[in-house]
mmCIF file of C-alpha atoms in Angstrom:
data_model
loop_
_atom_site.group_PDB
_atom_site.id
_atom_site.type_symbol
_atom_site.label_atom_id
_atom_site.label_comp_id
_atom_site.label_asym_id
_atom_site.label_seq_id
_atom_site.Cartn_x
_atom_site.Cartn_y
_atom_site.Cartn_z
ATOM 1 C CA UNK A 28 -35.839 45.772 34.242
ATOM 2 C CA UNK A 29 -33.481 43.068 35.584
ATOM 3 C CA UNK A 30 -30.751 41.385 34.073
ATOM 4 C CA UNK A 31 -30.664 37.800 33.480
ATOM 5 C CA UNK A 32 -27.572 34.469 33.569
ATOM 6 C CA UNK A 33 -28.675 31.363 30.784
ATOM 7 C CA UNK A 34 -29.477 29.405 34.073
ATOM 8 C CA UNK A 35 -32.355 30.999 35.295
ATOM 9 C CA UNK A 36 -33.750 31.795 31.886
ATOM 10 C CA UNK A 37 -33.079 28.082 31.168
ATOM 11 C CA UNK A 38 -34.588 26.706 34.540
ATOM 12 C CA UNK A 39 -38.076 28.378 34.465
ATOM 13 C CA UNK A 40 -38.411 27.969 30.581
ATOM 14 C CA UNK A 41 -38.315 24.818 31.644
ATOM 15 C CA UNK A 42 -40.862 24.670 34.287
ATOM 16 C CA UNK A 43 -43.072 26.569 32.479
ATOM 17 C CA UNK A 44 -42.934 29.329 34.590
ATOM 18 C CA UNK A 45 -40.290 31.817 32.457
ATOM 19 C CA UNK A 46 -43.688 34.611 32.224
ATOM 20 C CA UNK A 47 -43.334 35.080 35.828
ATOM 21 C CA UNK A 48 -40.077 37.357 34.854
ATOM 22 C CA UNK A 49 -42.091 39.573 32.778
ATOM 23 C CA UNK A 50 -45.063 39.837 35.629
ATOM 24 C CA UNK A 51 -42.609 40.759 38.515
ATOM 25 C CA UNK A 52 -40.134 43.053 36.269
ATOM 26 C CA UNK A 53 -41.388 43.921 32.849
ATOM 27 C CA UNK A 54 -38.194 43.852 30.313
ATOM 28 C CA UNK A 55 -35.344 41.121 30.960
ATOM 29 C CA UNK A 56 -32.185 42.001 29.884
ATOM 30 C CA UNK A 57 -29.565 39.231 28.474
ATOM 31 C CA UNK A 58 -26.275 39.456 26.711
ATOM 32 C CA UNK A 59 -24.651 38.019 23.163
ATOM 33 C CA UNK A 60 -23.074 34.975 25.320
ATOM 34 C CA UNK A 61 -26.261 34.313 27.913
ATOM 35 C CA UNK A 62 -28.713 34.287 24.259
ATOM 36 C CA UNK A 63 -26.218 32.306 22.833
ATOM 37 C CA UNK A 64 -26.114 29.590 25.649
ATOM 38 C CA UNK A 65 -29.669 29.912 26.092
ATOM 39 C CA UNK A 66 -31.342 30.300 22.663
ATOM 40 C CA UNK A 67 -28.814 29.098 20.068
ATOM 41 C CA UNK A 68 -27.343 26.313 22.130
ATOM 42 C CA UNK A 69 -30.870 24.560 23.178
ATOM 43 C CA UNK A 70 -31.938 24.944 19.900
ATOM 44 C CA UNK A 71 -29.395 22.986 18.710
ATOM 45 C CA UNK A 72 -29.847 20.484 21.004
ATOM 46 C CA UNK A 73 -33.472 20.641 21.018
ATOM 47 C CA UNK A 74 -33.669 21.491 24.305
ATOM 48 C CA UNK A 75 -37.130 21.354 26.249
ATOM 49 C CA UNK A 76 -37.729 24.920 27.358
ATOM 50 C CA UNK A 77 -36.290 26.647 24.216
ATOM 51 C CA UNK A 78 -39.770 27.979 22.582
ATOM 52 C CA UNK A 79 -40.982 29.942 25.466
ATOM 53 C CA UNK A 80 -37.345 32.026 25.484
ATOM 54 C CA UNK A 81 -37.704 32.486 21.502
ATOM 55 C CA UNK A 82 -41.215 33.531 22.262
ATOM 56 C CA UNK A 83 -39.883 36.164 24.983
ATOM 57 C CA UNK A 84 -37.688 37.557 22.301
ATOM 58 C CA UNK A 85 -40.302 37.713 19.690
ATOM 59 C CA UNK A 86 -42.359 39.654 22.446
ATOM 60 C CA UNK A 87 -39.740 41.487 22.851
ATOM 61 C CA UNK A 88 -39.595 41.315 27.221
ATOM 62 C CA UNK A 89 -37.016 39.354 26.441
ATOM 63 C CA UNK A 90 -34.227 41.577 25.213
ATOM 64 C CA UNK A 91 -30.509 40.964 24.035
ATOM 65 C CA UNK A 92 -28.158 43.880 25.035
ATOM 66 C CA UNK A 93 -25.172 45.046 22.832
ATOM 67 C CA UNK A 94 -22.205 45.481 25.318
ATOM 68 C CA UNK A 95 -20.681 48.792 25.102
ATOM 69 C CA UNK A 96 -16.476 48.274 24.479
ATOM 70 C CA UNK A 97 -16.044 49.710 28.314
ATOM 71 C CA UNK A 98 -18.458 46.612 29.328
ATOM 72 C CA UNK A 99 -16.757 44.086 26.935
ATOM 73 C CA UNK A 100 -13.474 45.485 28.619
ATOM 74 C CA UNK A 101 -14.606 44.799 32.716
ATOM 75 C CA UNK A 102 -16.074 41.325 31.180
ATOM 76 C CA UNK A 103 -12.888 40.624 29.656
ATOM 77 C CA UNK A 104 -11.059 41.355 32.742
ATOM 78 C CA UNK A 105 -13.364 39.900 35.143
ATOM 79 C CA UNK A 106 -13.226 36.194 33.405
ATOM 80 C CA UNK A 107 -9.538 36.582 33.587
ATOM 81 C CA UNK A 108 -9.508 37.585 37.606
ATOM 82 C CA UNK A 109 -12.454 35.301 38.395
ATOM 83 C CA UNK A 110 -13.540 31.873 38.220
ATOM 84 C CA UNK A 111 -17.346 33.260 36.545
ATOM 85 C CA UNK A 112 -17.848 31.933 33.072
ATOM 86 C CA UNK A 113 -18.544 34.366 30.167
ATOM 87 C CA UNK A 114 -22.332 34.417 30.531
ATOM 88 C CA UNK A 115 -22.098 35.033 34.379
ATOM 89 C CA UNK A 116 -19.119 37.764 33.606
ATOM 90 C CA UNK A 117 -21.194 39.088 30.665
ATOM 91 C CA UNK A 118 -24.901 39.331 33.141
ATOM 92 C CA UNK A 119 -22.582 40.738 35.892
ATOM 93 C CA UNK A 120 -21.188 43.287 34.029
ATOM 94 C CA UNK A 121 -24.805 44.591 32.478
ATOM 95 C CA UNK A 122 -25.995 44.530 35.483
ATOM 96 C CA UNK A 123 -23.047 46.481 37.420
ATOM 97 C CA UNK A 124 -22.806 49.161 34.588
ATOM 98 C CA UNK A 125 -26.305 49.656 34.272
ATOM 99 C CA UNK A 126 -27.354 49.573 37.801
ATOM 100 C CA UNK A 127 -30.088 46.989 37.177
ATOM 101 C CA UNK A 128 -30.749 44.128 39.597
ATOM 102 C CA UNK A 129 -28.993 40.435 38.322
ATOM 103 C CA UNK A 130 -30.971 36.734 38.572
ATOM 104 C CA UNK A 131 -28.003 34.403 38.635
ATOM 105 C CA UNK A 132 -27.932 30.811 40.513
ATOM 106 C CA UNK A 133 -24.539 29.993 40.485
ATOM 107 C CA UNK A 134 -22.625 30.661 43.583
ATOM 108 C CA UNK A 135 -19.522 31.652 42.946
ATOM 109 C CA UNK A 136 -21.178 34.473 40.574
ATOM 110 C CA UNK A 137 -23.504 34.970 43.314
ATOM 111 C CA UNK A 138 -20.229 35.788 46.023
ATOM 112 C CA UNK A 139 -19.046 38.160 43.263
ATOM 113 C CA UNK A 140 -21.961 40.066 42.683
ATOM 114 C CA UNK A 141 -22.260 40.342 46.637
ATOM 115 C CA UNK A 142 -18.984 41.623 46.808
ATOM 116 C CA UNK A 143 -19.368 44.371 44.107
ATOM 117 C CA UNK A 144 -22.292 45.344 45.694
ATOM 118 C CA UNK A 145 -24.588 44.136 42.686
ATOM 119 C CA UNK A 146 -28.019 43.387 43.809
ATOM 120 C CA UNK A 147 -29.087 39.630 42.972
ATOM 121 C CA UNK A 148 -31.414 37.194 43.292
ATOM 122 C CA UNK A 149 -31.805 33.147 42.331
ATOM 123 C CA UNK A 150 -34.343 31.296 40.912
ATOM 124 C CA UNK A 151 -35.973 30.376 43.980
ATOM 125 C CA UNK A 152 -35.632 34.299 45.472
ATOM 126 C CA UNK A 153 -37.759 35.125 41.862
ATOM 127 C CA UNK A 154 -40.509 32.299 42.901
ATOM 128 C CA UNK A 155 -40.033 33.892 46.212
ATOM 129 C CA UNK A 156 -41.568 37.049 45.003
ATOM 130 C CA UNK A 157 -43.682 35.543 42.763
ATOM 131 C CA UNK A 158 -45.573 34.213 45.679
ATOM 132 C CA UNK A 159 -45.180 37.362 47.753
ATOM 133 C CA UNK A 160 -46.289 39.681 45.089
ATOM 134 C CA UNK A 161 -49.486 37.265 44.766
ATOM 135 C CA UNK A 162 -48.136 35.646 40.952
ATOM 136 C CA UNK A 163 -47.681 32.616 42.432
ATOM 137 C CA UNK A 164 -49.811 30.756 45.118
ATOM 138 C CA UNK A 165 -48.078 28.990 48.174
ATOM 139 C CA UNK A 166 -49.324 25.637 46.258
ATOM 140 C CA UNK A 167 -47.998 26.583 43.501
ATOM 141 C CA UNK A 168 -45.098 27.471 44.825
ATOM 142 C CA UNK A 169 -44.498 24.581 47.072
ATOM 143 C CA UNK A 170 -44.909 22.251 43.736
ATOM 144 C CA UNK A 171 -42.599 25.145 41.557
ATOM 145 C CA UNK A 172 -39.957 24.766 44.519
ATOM 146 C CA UNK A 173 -40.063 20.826 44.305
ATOM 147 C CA UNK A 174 -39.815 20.848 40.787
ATOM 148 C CA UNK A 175 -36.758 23.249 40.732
ATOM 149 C CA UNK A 176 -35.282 21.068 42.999
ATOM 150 C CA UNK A 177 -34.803 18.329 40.736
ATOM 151 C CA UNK A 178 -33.429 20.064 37.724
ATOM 152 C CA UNK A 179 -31.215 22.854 40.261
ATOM 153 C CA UNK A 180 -29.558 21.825 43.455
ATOM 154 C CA UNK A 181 -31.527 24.052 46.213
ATOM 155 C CA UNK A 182 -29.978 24.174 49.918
ATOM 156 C CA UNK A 183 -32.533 22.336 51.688
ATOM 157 C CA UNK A 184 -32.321 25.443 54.477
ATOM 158 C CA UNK A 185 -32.830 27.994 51.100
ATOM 159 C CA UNK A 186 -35.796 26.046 50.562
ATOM 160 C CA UNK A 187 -37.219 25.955 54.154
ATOM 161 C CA UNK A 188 -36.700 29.824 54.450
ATOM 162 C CA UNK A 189 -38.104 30.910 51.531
ATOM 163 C CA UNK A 190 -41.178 28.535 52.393
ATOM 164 C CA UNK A 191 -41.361 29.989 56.072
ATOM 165 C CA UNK A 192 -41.030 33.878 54.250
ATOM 166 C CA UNK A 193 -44.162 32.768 51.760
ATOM 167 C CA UNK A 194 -46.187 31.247 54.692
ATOM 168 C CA UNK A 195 -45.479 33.849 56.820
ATOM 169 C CA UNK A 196 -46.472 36.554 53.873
ATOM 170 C CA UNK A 197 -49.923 34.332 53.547
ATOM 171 C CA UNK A 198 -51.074 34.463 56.537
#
């Protein structure tokens, strides 16, 4: 089981890809605020991408935790020390607490779950193991990388290394 930011849930619903979660790590953990900027937000928007996350839910990989009031408490405080928005705060927290890994693009969330000692992952480290773990061929990933690319800004030297790791992995 991992735990799961809106932006990573929102990026591969979008390239159709949002099943390769429940390949690589079975259940997917979100919180209130992460559902709600996810689900409830691109649904009222119509947002491309938002049927394959209500279909996760229905399935029920897809699952929305209820924050204990210790976890509410350390998200409450880390929004207020931090520059992390709710939903990162919120997928930090699960993740801390429960001791799961956390799938989270945004950077500064990224240095804070680093710092905590919170294992984490982005979107392209997921696509990463996609490949590596054989869900995902190198074509597929090349094209899934390209494609992320244009809706996520990707380091071009993040995108070279995880290319060299998957061609390396393939050989």
């Amino acid at each position: 089981m991992v735990v799961a930011d809106a932006s990573p849930l929102i990026v591969l619903a979008k390239l159709q890809r949002l099943g390769l979660l429940n390949d690589l790590y079975g259940e997917v953990l979100m919180g209130p605020v992460v559902k709600a900027e996810t689900i409830e937000a691109g649904r009222a928007v119509r947002a491309l991408g938002v049927e394959p996350l209500e279909a996760a839910l229905e399935d029920g990989w897809l699952r929305t935790a209820r924050l204990t009031v210790e976890e509410r408490d350390l998200m409450r405080r880390l929004t207020q020390r931090s520059r992390l928005d709710q939903g990162e705060a919120e997928a930090m927290v699960l993740a801390s607490v429960r001791g799961l890994r956390l799938i989270v693009d945004d950077k500064a969330a990224r240095s804070v779950a680093a710092a905590s000692g919170v294992e984490h992952l982005g979107t392209a480290g997921v696509l990463l193991e996609a490949c590596l773990l054989q869900r995902l061929d190198l074509g597929e990933l090349e094209v899934t990388l390209r494609d992320l690319s244009r809706i996520l800004w990707l380091s071009p030297a993040v995108v070279t290394e995880i290319l060299r790791l998957a061609r390396e992995a393939t050989r």
